[in-house]
Tab-separated table of N, CA and C in Angstrom:
chain	number	residue	atom	x	y	z
O	1	MET	N	122.589	-33.492	93.167
O	1	MET	CA	122.707	-33.744	94.119
O	1	MET	C	124.488	-33.341	94.480
O	2	THR	N	124.828	-32.491	95.139
O	2	THR	CA	126.864	-32.639	95.627
O	2	THR	C	126.862	-33.729	96.720
O	3	ASP	N	127.621	-34.801	96.466
O	3	ASP	CA	128.319	-35.245	97.755
O	3	ASP	C	129.282	-34.278	98.394
O	4	GLN	N	129.047	-34.549	99.804
O	4	GLN	CA	129.533	-33.406	100.598
O	4	GLN	C	129.746	-34.483	101.842
O	5	GLY	N	130.907	-34.400	102.485
O	5	GLY	CA	131.031	-35.043	103.263
O	5	GLY	C	131.909	-36.426	103.537
O	6	GLY	N	132.278	-36.750	101.785
O	6	GLY	CA	132.870	-37.949	101.067
O	6	GLY	C	132.362	-39.417	101.298
O	7	HIS	N	130.511	-39.135	101.337
O	7	HIS	CA	130.137	-40.524	101.746
O	7	HIS	C	130.007	-41.300	100.143
O	8	GLY	N	130.238	-40.125	99.047
O	8	GLY	CA	129.467	-40.661	98.178
O	8	GLY	C	130.717	-41.485	97.168
O	9	ASP	N	131.861	-41.437	98.235
O	9	ASP	CA	133.203	-42.903	97.452
O	9	ASP	C	132.607	-44.049	98.073
O	10	ALA	N	132.431	-44.763	98.679
O	10	ALA	CA	131.828	-45.282	99.034
O	10	ALA	C	130.607	-46.022	98.552
O	11	PHE	N	129.820	-44.965	98.049
O	11	PHE	CA	128.345	-45.696	97.295
O	11	PHE	C	129.254	-46.153	95.966
O	12	ARG	N	129.877	-45.407	95.518
O	12	ARG	CA	130.162	-46.040	93.891
O	12	ARG	C	131.538	-47.171	94.252
O	13	GLU	N	131.824	-47.321	95.380
O	13	GLU	CA	132.634	-49.017	95.234
O	13	GLU	C	131.656	-49.471	95.581
O	14	ASP	N	130.146	-49.567	96.394
O	14	ASP	CA	129.401	-50.721	96.452
O	14	ASP	C	128.868	-50.771	95.087
O	15	LEU	N	128.507	-49.816	94.532
O	15	LEU	CA	127.730	-49.697	92.610
O	15	LEU	C	128.763	-50.579	91.676
O	16	ARG	N	130.184	-50.287	91.744
O	16	ARG	CA	130.967	-51.387	91.440
O	16	ARG	C	131.401	-52.538	91.581
O	17	ALA	N	131.180	-52.947	92.996
O	17	ALA	CA	131.006	-54.576	93.095
O	17	ALA	C	130.361	-54.972	92.559
O	18	ALA	N	128.716	-54.364	92.802
O	18	ALA	CA	127.613	-55.015	92.371
O	18	ALA	C	128.043	-55.320	91.301
O	19	ASP	N	128.262	-54.027	89.990
O	19	ASP	CA	128.232	-54.846	88.914
O	19	ASP	C	129.152	-55.237	88.082
O	20	ASP	N	130.261	-55.889	89.370
O	20	ASP	CA	131.365	-56.681	89.070
O	20	ASP	C	130.683	-58.358	89.417
O	21	LEU	N	129.374	-58.589	90.199
O	21	LEU	CA	128.958	-59.435	90.790
O	21	LEU	C	128.302	-59.903	89.552
O	22	ALA	N	127.561	-58.951	89.187
O	22	ALA	CA	126.085	-59.242	87.970
O	22	ALA	C	127.252	-60.331	86.771
O	23	ALA	N	128.745	-59.225	86.577
O	23	ALA	CA	129.012	-59.429	85.279
O	23	ALA	C	129.612	-61.090	85.291
O	24	ALA	N	130.522	-61.374	86.646
O	24	ALA	CA	130.829	-62.550	86.621
O	24	ALA	C	129.603	-63.757	86.652
O	25	ALA	N	128.308	-63.437	87.198
O	25	ALA	CA	127.227	-64.130	87.180
O	25	ALA	C	126.768	-64.387	85.431
O	26	ILE	N	127.056	-63.314	84.746
O	26	ILE	CA	126.378	-63.591	83.153
O	26	ILE	C	127.950	-63.933	83.080
O	27	ARG	N	128.842	-64.280	82.986
O	27	ARG	CA	130.263	-65.363	82.364
O	27	ARG	C	129.942	-66.457	82.899
O	28	GLU	N	129.538	-66.945	83.671
O	28	GLU	CA	129.090	-67.789	84.452
O	28	GLU	C	128.170	-68.612	83.935
O	29	ASN	N	127.181	-68.380	83.019
O	29	ASN	CA	125.602	-68.495	82.935
O	29	ASN	C	125.383	-69.509	84.038
O	30	VAL	N	124.906	-68.706	84.860
O	30	VAL	CA	124.327	-69.614	85.781
O	30	VAL	C	122.603	-69.111	85.788
O	31	GLU	N	121.833	-70.255	85.784
O	31	GLU	CA	121.131	-70.671	85.275
O	31	GLU	C	119.825	-70.266	86.659
O	32	ALA	N	119.016	-69.193	86.853
O	32	ALA	CA	117.729	-69.263	87.504
O	32	ALA	C	117.388	-70.512	87.667
O	33	PRO	N	117.002	-70.218	88.827
O	33	PRO	CA	115.956	-71.953	89.565
O	33	PRO	C	114.401	-71.875	88.353
O	34	ALA	N	114.280	-73.210	88.585
O	34	ALA	CA	113.229	-73.193	87.298
O	34	ALA	C	112.093	-73.130	88.665
O	35	PRO	N	111.179	-72.652	87.938
O	35	PRO	CA	109.617	-71.958	88.826
O	35	PRO	C	108.628	-72.773	89.327
O	36	ASN	N	108.166	-72.984	90.391
O	36	ASN	CA	107.633	-74.062	90.621
O	36	ASN	C	106.593	-74.949	90.089
O	37	ALA	N	106.221	-75.962	89.373
O	37	ALA	CA	105.150	-76.015	88.413
O	37	ALA	C	103.455	-75.557	89.105
O	38	ALA	N	102.750	-75.311	88.640
O	38	ALA	CA	101.367	-75.228	89.584
O	38	ALA	C	100.764	-76.244	89.404
O	39	PRO	N	100.378	-76.163	90.885
O	39	PRO	CA	99.284	-76.752	91.587
O	39	PRO	C	98.456	-77.113	90.781
O	40	ALA	N	98.112	-78.426	90.706
O	40	ALA	CA	96.972	-79.260	90.225
O	40	ALA	C	95.982	-78.764	90.454
O	41	PRO	N	95.122	-78.314	89.440
O	41	PRO	CA	93.600	-78.329	89.475
O	41	PRO	C	92.401	-78.959	90.573
O	42	PRO	N	92.059	-78.669	91.302
O	42	PRO	CA	91.416	-79.013	92.383
O	42	PRO	C	90.019	-80.411	91.538
O	43	PRO	N	89.656	-80.874	91.612
O	43	PRO	CA	88.799	-82.162	91.404
O	43	PRO	C	87.544	-81.527	90.965
O	44	ARG	N	87.156	-81.674	89.792
O	44	ARG	CA	86.319	-81.221	88.788
O	44	ARG	C	84.502	-81.545	89.720
O	45	ARG	N	84.209	-80.654	90.429
O	45	ARG	CA	82.582	-81.106	91.154
O	45	ARG	C	81.659	-80.727	89.811
O	46	PHE	N	80.007	-81.194	89.945
O	46	PHE	CA	79.470	-81.448	89.171
O	46	PHE	C	77.980	-80.486	89.324
O	47	THR	N	78.895	-79.289	89.779
O	47	THR	CA	77.718	-77.925	89.475
O	47	THR	C	76.738	-77.319	88.658
O	48	GLY	N	77.958	-77.177	86.575
O	48	GLY	CA	76.844	-77.490	86.432
O	48	GLY	C	75.650	-77.383	85.983
O	49	PRO	N	75.773	-79.165	86.182
O	49	PRO	CA	74.584	-80.091	85.605
O	49	PRO	C	73.323	-79.776	87.163
O	50	ILE	N	73.951	-79.271	88.370
O	50	ILE	CA	73.076	-79.176	89.523
O	50	ILE	C	72.472	-77.510	89.274
O	51	VAL	N	73.258	-76.848	88.557
O	51	VAL	CA	72.391	-75.338	88.228
O	51	VAL	C	71.333	-75.114	87.323
O	52	ALA	N	71.630	-75.946	85.847
O	52	ALA	CA	70.752	-75.805	85.443
O	52	ALA	C	69.818	-76.449	85.518
O	53	VAL	N	69.396	-77.843	86.455
O	53	VAL	CA	68.428	-78.836	87.094
O	53	VAL	C	67.499	-77.585	87.575
O	54	VAL	N	68.014	-76.762	88.900
O	54	VAL	CA	67.579	-75.914	89.552
O	54	VAL	C	66.988	-75.212	88.903
O	55	CYS	N	67.491	-73.750	87.546
O	55	CYS	CA	66.835	-73.041	86.557
O	55	CYS	C	66.009	-74.178	86.302
O	56	LEU	N	65.862	-75.288	85.532
O	56	LEU	CA	65.114	-75.949	84.568
O	56	LEU	C	63.897	-75.662	86.234
O	57	VAL	N	63.779	-76.165	87.142
O	57	VAL	CA	62.741	-76.460	87.890
O	57	VAL	C	62.406	-74.800	88.079
O	58	VAL	N	62.729	-73.852	88.319
O	58	VAL	CA	62.167	-72.578	88.689
O	58	VAL	C	61.601	-72.203	87.342
O	59	PHE	N	61.654	-72.091	86.081
O	59	PHE	CA	60.829	-71.754	85.144
O	59	PHE	C	59.772	-72.617	84.556
O	60	VAL	N	59.553	-74.127	85.364
O	60	VAL	CA	58.547	-74.606	85.174
O	60	VAL	C	57.970	-74.242	86.331
O	61	THR	N	57.882	-73.761	87.137
O	61	THR	CA	56.782	-73.708	88.108
O	61	THR	C	56.518	-72.243	87.606
O	62	GLN	N	57.319	-71.642	86.939
O	62	GLN	CA	56.733	-69.779	86.631
O	62	GLN	C	55.866	-69.795	85.115
O	63	LEU	N	56.225	-71.359	84.698
O	63	LEU	CA	55.244	-70.875	83.137
O	63	LEU	C	53.533	-70.674	83.111
O	64	PRO	N	52.844	-70.804	84.688
O	64	PRO	CA	51.705	-70.626	84.248
O	64	PRO	C	51.275	-68.489	84.707
O	65	ALA	N	52.508	-68.307	85.510
O	65	ALA	CA	52.615	-67.297	85.281
O	65	ALA	C	52.920	-66.350	83.948
O	66	LEU	N	54.113	-67.347	83.322
O	66	LEU	CA	54.396	-66.679	81.874
O	66	LEU	C	53.690	-66.429	80.646
O	67	ARG	N	52.721	-67.816	81.049
O	67	ARG	CA	51.059	-67.621	80.189
O	67	ARG	C	50.302	-66.433	80.398
O	68	SER	N	50.309	-66.381	81.587
O	68	SER	CA	48.952	-65.254	81.923
O	68	SER	C	49.482	-63.929	81.066
O	69	ALA	N	51.230	-64.143	81.482
O	69	ALA	CA	51.032	-62.561	80.928
O	69	ALA	C	50.956	-62.380	79.831
O	70	PHE	N	51.183	-63.055	79.090
O	70	PHE	CA	50.821	-62.766	77.347
O	70	PHE	C	49.160	-62.475	76.950
O	71	LYS	N	48.258	-62.714	78.145
O	71	LYS	CA	46.821	-62.667	77.950
O	71	LYS	C	46.530	-61.142	78.351
O	72	ALA	N	45.481	-60.566	77.420
O	72	ALA	CA	45.052	-59.179	77.612
O	72	ALA	C	44.514	-58.499	79.098
O	73	THR	N	44.487	-57.600	79.178
O	73	THR	CA	43.903	-57.612	80.516
O	73	THR	C	43.032	-56.123	80.496
O	74	PRO	N	41.696	-57.258	81.042
O	74	PRO	CA	41.319	-56.293	80.715
O	74	PRO	C	40.539	-54.657	81.654
O	75	SER	N	40.079	-53.859	80.725
O	75	SER	CA	39.714	-52.431	81.170
O	75	SER	C	39.212	-51.930	82.073
O	76	ILE	N	40.684	-51.104	82.599
O	76	ILE	CA	39.521	-51.485	84.372
O	76	ILE	C	38.672	-49.805	83.964
O	77	ARG	N	37.645	-49.607	84.652
O	77	ARG	CA	36.431	-48.765	84.124
O	77	ARG	C	35.699	-48.762	85.483
O	78	ILE	N	34.762	-47.723	86.130
O	78	ILE	CA	34.243	-47.498	87.253
O	78	ILE	C	32.521	-48.259	86.771
O	79	GLY	N	32.428	-49.218	87.464
O	79	GLY	CA	30.790	-50.160	87.339
O	79	GLY	C	31.011	-51.520	87.451
O	80	VAL	N	30.179	-51.956	87.011
O	80	VAL	CA	30.495	-53.541	87.873
O	80	VAL	C	29.767	-54.121	86.156
O	81	ALA	N	30.014	-53.212	85.109
O	81	ALA	CA	28.746	-53.944	84.332
O	81	ALA	C	29.597	-54.712	83.864
O	82	GLU	N	29.499	-56.209	82.640
O	82	GLU	CA	29.818	-56.829	82.134
O	82	GLU	C	30.906	-56.809	80.495
O	83	THR	N	31.605	-56.881	79.807
O	83	THR	CA	31.735	-55.842	79.094
O	83	THR	C	32.033	-56.906	77.995
O	84	ASP	N	32.222	-57.048	76.239
O	84	ASP	CA	32.839	-57.440	75.617
O	84	ASP	C	33.826	-56.669	75.005
O	85	GLU	N	34.668	-57.125	74.229
O	85	GLU	CA	35.952	-56.719	73.297
O	85	GLU	C	35.750	-55.719	73.081
O	86	GLU	N	34.663	-55.112	71.969
O	86	GLU	CA	34.562	-54.234	71.267
O	86	GLU	C	34.234	-52.673	72.359
O	87	THR	N	33.314	-53.418	74.010
O	87	THR	CA	32.973	-52.162	74.728
O	87	THR	C	34.562	-51.442	75.179
O	88	ASP	N	35.156	-52.986	75.297
O	88	ASP	CA	36.608	-52.768	75.817
O	88	ASP	C	37.685	-52.111	75.399
O	89	ALA	N	37.803	-51.681	74.036
O	89	ALA	CA	37.652	-51.039	72.996
O	89	ALA	C	37.670	-49.967	72.998
O	90	CYS	N	36.205	-49.393	73.333
O	90	CYS	CA	35.956	-48.661	73.292
O	90	CYS	C	36.546	-47.717	74.741
O	91	ILE	N	36.806	-48.144	76.204
O	91	ILE	CA	36.876	-48.272	77.081
O	91	ILE	C	37.980	-47.662	76.620
O	92	ASP	N	39.500	-48.202	76.139
O	92	ASP	CA	40.255	-48.175	76.126
O	92	ASP	C	40.697	-47.199	75.039
O	93	THR	N	39.973	-46.299	74.252
O	93	THR	CA	40.130	-45.384	74.066
O	93	THR	C	39.878	-43.910	75.049
O	94	LEU	N	38.891	-44.169	75.154
O	94	LEU	CA	38.725	-43.361	76.645
O	94	LEU	C	38.995	-43.218	77.252
O	95	TRP	N	40.412	-44.540	77.869
O	95	TRP	CA	41.233	-44.317	78.891
O	95	TRP	C	42.497	-43.045	78.097
O	96	LYS	N	42.204	-43.544	76.705
O	96	LYS	CA	43.380	-42.655	76.010
O	96	LYS	C	42.998	-40.919	75.863
O	97	ILE	N	41.598	-40.697	76.031
O	97	ILE	CA	40.964	-39.917	76.187
O	97	ILE	C	41.159	-38.793	77.160
O	98	SER	N	40.833	-39.364	78.090
O	98	SER	CA	41.110	-39.123	79.665
O	98	SER	C	42.642	-38.214	79.885
O	99	SER	N	43.451	-39.068	79.348
O	99	SER	CA	44.648	-38.523	79.428
O	99	SER	C	44.941	-37.309	78.607
O	100	LEU	N	44.296	-37.267	77.909
O	100	LEU	CA	44.364	-35.942	77.158
O	100	LEU	C	43.900	-35.141	77.532
O	101	LEU	N	42.816	-35.049	78.766
O	101	LEU	CA	41.838	-33.814	78.752
O	101	LEU	C	42.770	-34.054	79.626
O	102	GLN	N	43.113	-34.481	80.506
O	102	GLN	CA	43.831	-33.994	81.917
O	102	GLN	C	45.393	-33.156	81.147
O	103	TYR	N	45.685	-33.016	80.144
O	103	TYR	CA	46.891	-31.688	80.034
O	103	TYR	C	45.960	-30.561	79.053
O	104	GLY	N	44.641	-31.273	79.079
O	104	GLY	CA	43.951	-29.667	78.443
O	104	GLY	C	44.264	-30.365	76.299
O	105	ALA	N	44.763	-31.329	76.468
O	105	ALA	CA	44.862	-31.309	74.690
O	105	ALA	C	43.879	-31.754	74.071
O	106	TYR	N	42.647	-32.214	74.282
O	106	TYR	CA	41.610	-32.715	73.438
O	106	TYR	C	40.331	-31.736	73.349
O	107	ARG	N	40.273	-32.050	72.033
O	107	ARG	CA	39.076	-30.431	71.435
O	107	ARG	C	38.061	-31.565	71.111
O	108	GLY	N	37.954	-32.898	70.959
O	108	GLY	CA	36.617	-33.212	70.044
O	108	GLY	C	37.077	-33.426	68.787
O	109	GLY	N	36.594	-34.136	68.722
O	109	GLY	CA	36.374	-34.844	67.011
O	109	GLY	C	37.938	-35.849	66.385
O	110	GLU	N	39.038	-35.832	67.413
O	110	GLU	CA	40.049	-36.687	66.856
O	110	GLU	C	40.595	-37.893	67.593
O	111	MET	N	39.350	-38.186	67.866
O	111	MET	CA	39.625	-40.078	67.956
O	111	MET	C	37.810	-40.354	67.684
O	112	VAL	N	37.878	-41.388	67.474
O	112	VAL	CA	36.634	-42.122	66.620
O	112	VAL	C	36.051	-43.444	67.053
O	113	GLU	N	35.158	-43.532	67.710
O	113	GLU	CA	34.293	-44.779	68.825
O	113	GLU	C	34.802	-46.016	67.563
O	114	PRO	N	35.475	-47.119	68.226
O	114	PRO	CA	36.371	-48.389	67.628
O	114	PRO	C	34.749	-49.008	66.861
O	115	LEU	N	33.464	-49.306	67.387
O	115	LEU	CA	32.912	-49.823	66.770
O	115	LEU	C	31.904	-49.454	66.353
O	116	THR	N	31.794	-47.984	66.181
O	116	THR	CA	30.491	-47.636	64.710
O	116	THR	C	31.207	-46.015	64.225
O	117	GLN	N	32.675	-45.978	64.658
O	117	GLN	CA	33.411	-45.237	63.794
O	117	GLN	C	32.900	-44.305	64.126
O	118	ARG	N	31.890	-43.558	64.810
O	118	ARG	CA	31.460	-41.896	65.071
O	118	ARG	C	32.675	-41.136	65.829
O	119	PRO	N	32.730	-40.172	65.844
O	119	PRO	CA	33.721	-38.843	66.709
O	119	PRO	C	32.697	-39.242	68.172
O	120	TYR	N	33.646	-39.612	69.282
O	120	TYR	CA	32.737	-39.125	70.451
O	120	TYR	C	32.396	-37.542	70.613
O	121	VAL	N	30.766	-38.005	71.661
O	121	VAL	CA	30.402	-36.178	72.066
O	121	VAL	C	30.919	-36.057	73.262
O	122	VAL	N	31.696	-34.140	72.531
O	122	VAL	CA	32.219	-34.009	73.991
O	122	VAL	C	31.400	-32.608	74.445
O	123	SER	N	30.904	-32.907	75.612
O	123	SER	CA	30.093	-31.645	75.943
O	123	SER	C	30.992	-30.614	76.663
O	124	HIS	N	30.699	-29.444	77.409
O	124	HIS	CA	31.550	-28.366	78.133
O	124	HIS	C	30.522	-27.986	79.104
O	125	THR	N	30.694	-28.198	80.607
O	125	THR	CA	30.009	-27.388	81.629
O	125	THR	C	30.874	-26.046	81.976
O	126	ASP	N	30.559	-25.545	83.353
O	126	ASP	CA	31.027	-24.397	83.485
O	126	ASP	C	33.212	-24.726	83.910
O	127	ASP	N	33.206	-25.722	84.424
O	127	ASP	CA	34.641	-26.363	84.826
O	127	ASP	C	34.785	-27.945	84.374
O	128	ASP	N	34.186	-28.134	83.451
O	128	ASP	CA	34.324	-29.907	83.181
O	128	ASP	C	34.087	-29.662	81.420
O	129	THR	N	34.956	-31.167	80.930
O	129	THR	CA	34.334	-31.289	80.017
O	129	THR	C	34.447	-32.752	79.989
O	130	ILE	N	33.146	-33.178	79.358
O	130	ILE	CA	32.597	-34.377	79.542
O	130	ILE	C	32.627	-35.383	77.937
O	131	VAL	N	33.454	-35.974	77.733
O	131	VAL	CA	33.357	-36.818	76.416
O	131	VAL	C	32.684	-38.471	76.904
O	132	GLU	N	31.637	-38.133	75.975
O	132	GLU	CA	31.123	-40.263	75.467
O	132	GLU	C	30.506	-40.493	74.442
O	133	CYS	N	30.371	-41.580	74.566
O	133	CYS	CA	30.271	-42.772	73.656
O	133	CYS	C	29.209	-42.577	72.811
O	134	PRO	N	29.178	-42.292	71.761
O	134	PRO	CA	28.171	-41.828	70.447
O	134	PRO	C	27.193	-42.753	70.463
O	135	ASN	N	27.187	-43.971	70.343
O	135	ASN	CA	26.046	-44.959	70.649
O	135	ASN	C	26.358	-46.074	72.108
O	136	PRO	N	26.427	-45.543	73.304
O	136	PRO	CA	26.206	-46.373	74.047
O	136	PRO	C	25.146	-47.519	73.566
O	137	ALA	N	24.385	-47.356	72.609
O	137	ALA	CA	23.005	-48.526	73.108
O	137	ALA	C	24.129	-49.618	72.713
O	138	ALA	N	25.005	-49.540	70.864
O	138	ALA	CA	26.054	-50.617	70.603
O	138	ALA	C	26.142	-51.213	71.166
O	139	HIS	N	26.994	-50.839	72.658
O	139	HIS	CA	27.158	-51.634	73.560
O	139	HIS	C	26.346	-52.309	75.095
O	140	SER	N	25.013	-52.036	74.867
O	140	SER	CA	24.182	-52.640	75.837
O	140	SER	C	24.267	-51.727	76.975
O	141	LEU	N	24.449	-50.530	76.632
O	141	LEU	CA	25.124	-49.673	78.097
O	141	LEU	C	24.115	-48.287	77.967
O	142	ARG	N	23.413	-47.366	79.025
O	142	ARG	CA	22.982	-46.658	79.047
O	142	ARG	C	23.767	-44.932	78.881
O	143	SER	N	25.434	-46.017	79.360
O	143	SER	CA	26.231	-44.898	79.171
O	143	SER	C	27.657	-44.912	79.332
O	144	LEU	N	28.558	-44.340	79.114
O	144	LEU	CA	29.982	-44.693	78.306
O	144	LEU	C	30.399	-43.592	78.809
O	145	ARG	N	31.273	-42.961	79.624
O	145	ARG	CA	31.996	-41.554	79.633
O	145	ARG	C	32.882	-41.211	80.291
O	146	VAL	N	33.734	-40.311	80.086
O	146	VAL	CA	35.062	-40.074	81.183
O	146	VAL	C	34.702	-38.601	80.630
O	147	SER	N	35.533	-37.293	82.106
O	147	SER	CA	35.205	-35.908	82.156
O	147	SER	C	36.553	-35.621	82.642
O	148	THR	N	37.186	-34.609	83.022
O	148	THR	CA	38.270	-34.269	83.372
O	148	THR	C	38.127	-34.576	84.913
O	149	ALA	N	36.801	-34.328	85.184
O	149	ALA	CA	36.573	-34.098	86.661
O	149	ALA	C	37.034	-35.784	87.581
O	150	GLN	N	36.444	-36.779	86.314
O	150	GLN	CA	36.100	-38.268	86.443
O	150	GLN	C	37.476	-38.915	85.352
O	151	ARG	N	38.111	-39.306	85.821
O	151	ARG	CA	39.398	-39.278	85.128
O	151	ARG	C	39.159	-41.014	84.274
O	152	ALA	N	38.271	-41.988	84.945
O	152	ALA	CA	38.201	-43.084	84.372
O	152	ALA	C	36.980	-43.112	83.857
O	153	PRO	N	37.104	-43.484	83.107
O	153	PRO	CA	35.783	-44.237	81.752
O	153	PRO	C	34.787	-44.759	82.833
O	154	GLU	N	33.689	-44.332	82.872
O	154	GLU	CA	32.367	-44.681	83.950
O	154	GLU	C	31.365	-45.082	82.835
O	155	VAL	N	30.925	-46.660	83.231
O	155	VAL	CA	30.159	-47.273	82.684
O	155	VAL	C	28.885	-47.748	83.327
O	156	ARG	N	27.242	-47.212	82.902
O	156	ARG	CA	26.599	-46.832	83.255
O	156	ARG	C	25.698	-48.382	82.257
O	157	GLU	N	25.087	-49.120	83.041
O	157	GLU	CA	23.920	-50.077	82.615
O	157	GLU	C	22.468	-49.694	82.341
């Protein structure tokens, strides 16, 4: 920028005066005032132990729920029959087969029944595919099956 109107000379004189003052202060070795001391920290409260006790109480009250979280959930099925562990394993396998049936990915013979180690019986009707346990009598049942129309395993005594 160019200085028009003569105001630049006054500005330069002010800058020189400021430089002279700064140089004089440096020569005199004037020290800057000491910074204020940091304020004392507030007295410590006992929040740490209080939080620990509260967490411990919450943990102790949740122990029953924690124990039940590690227990195996019973198989969900249609029917009111009481089942044993082997029957529940068969029902769980039927759930997997049901999932495959819904996507049309189950053709039969791919999975075996956990107790008898025989493949599940697959029958096709006009618009339904039914997969049955090969030996429901081994589970003390009359029938144990799943189909594309009935997605949940069906238990009949």
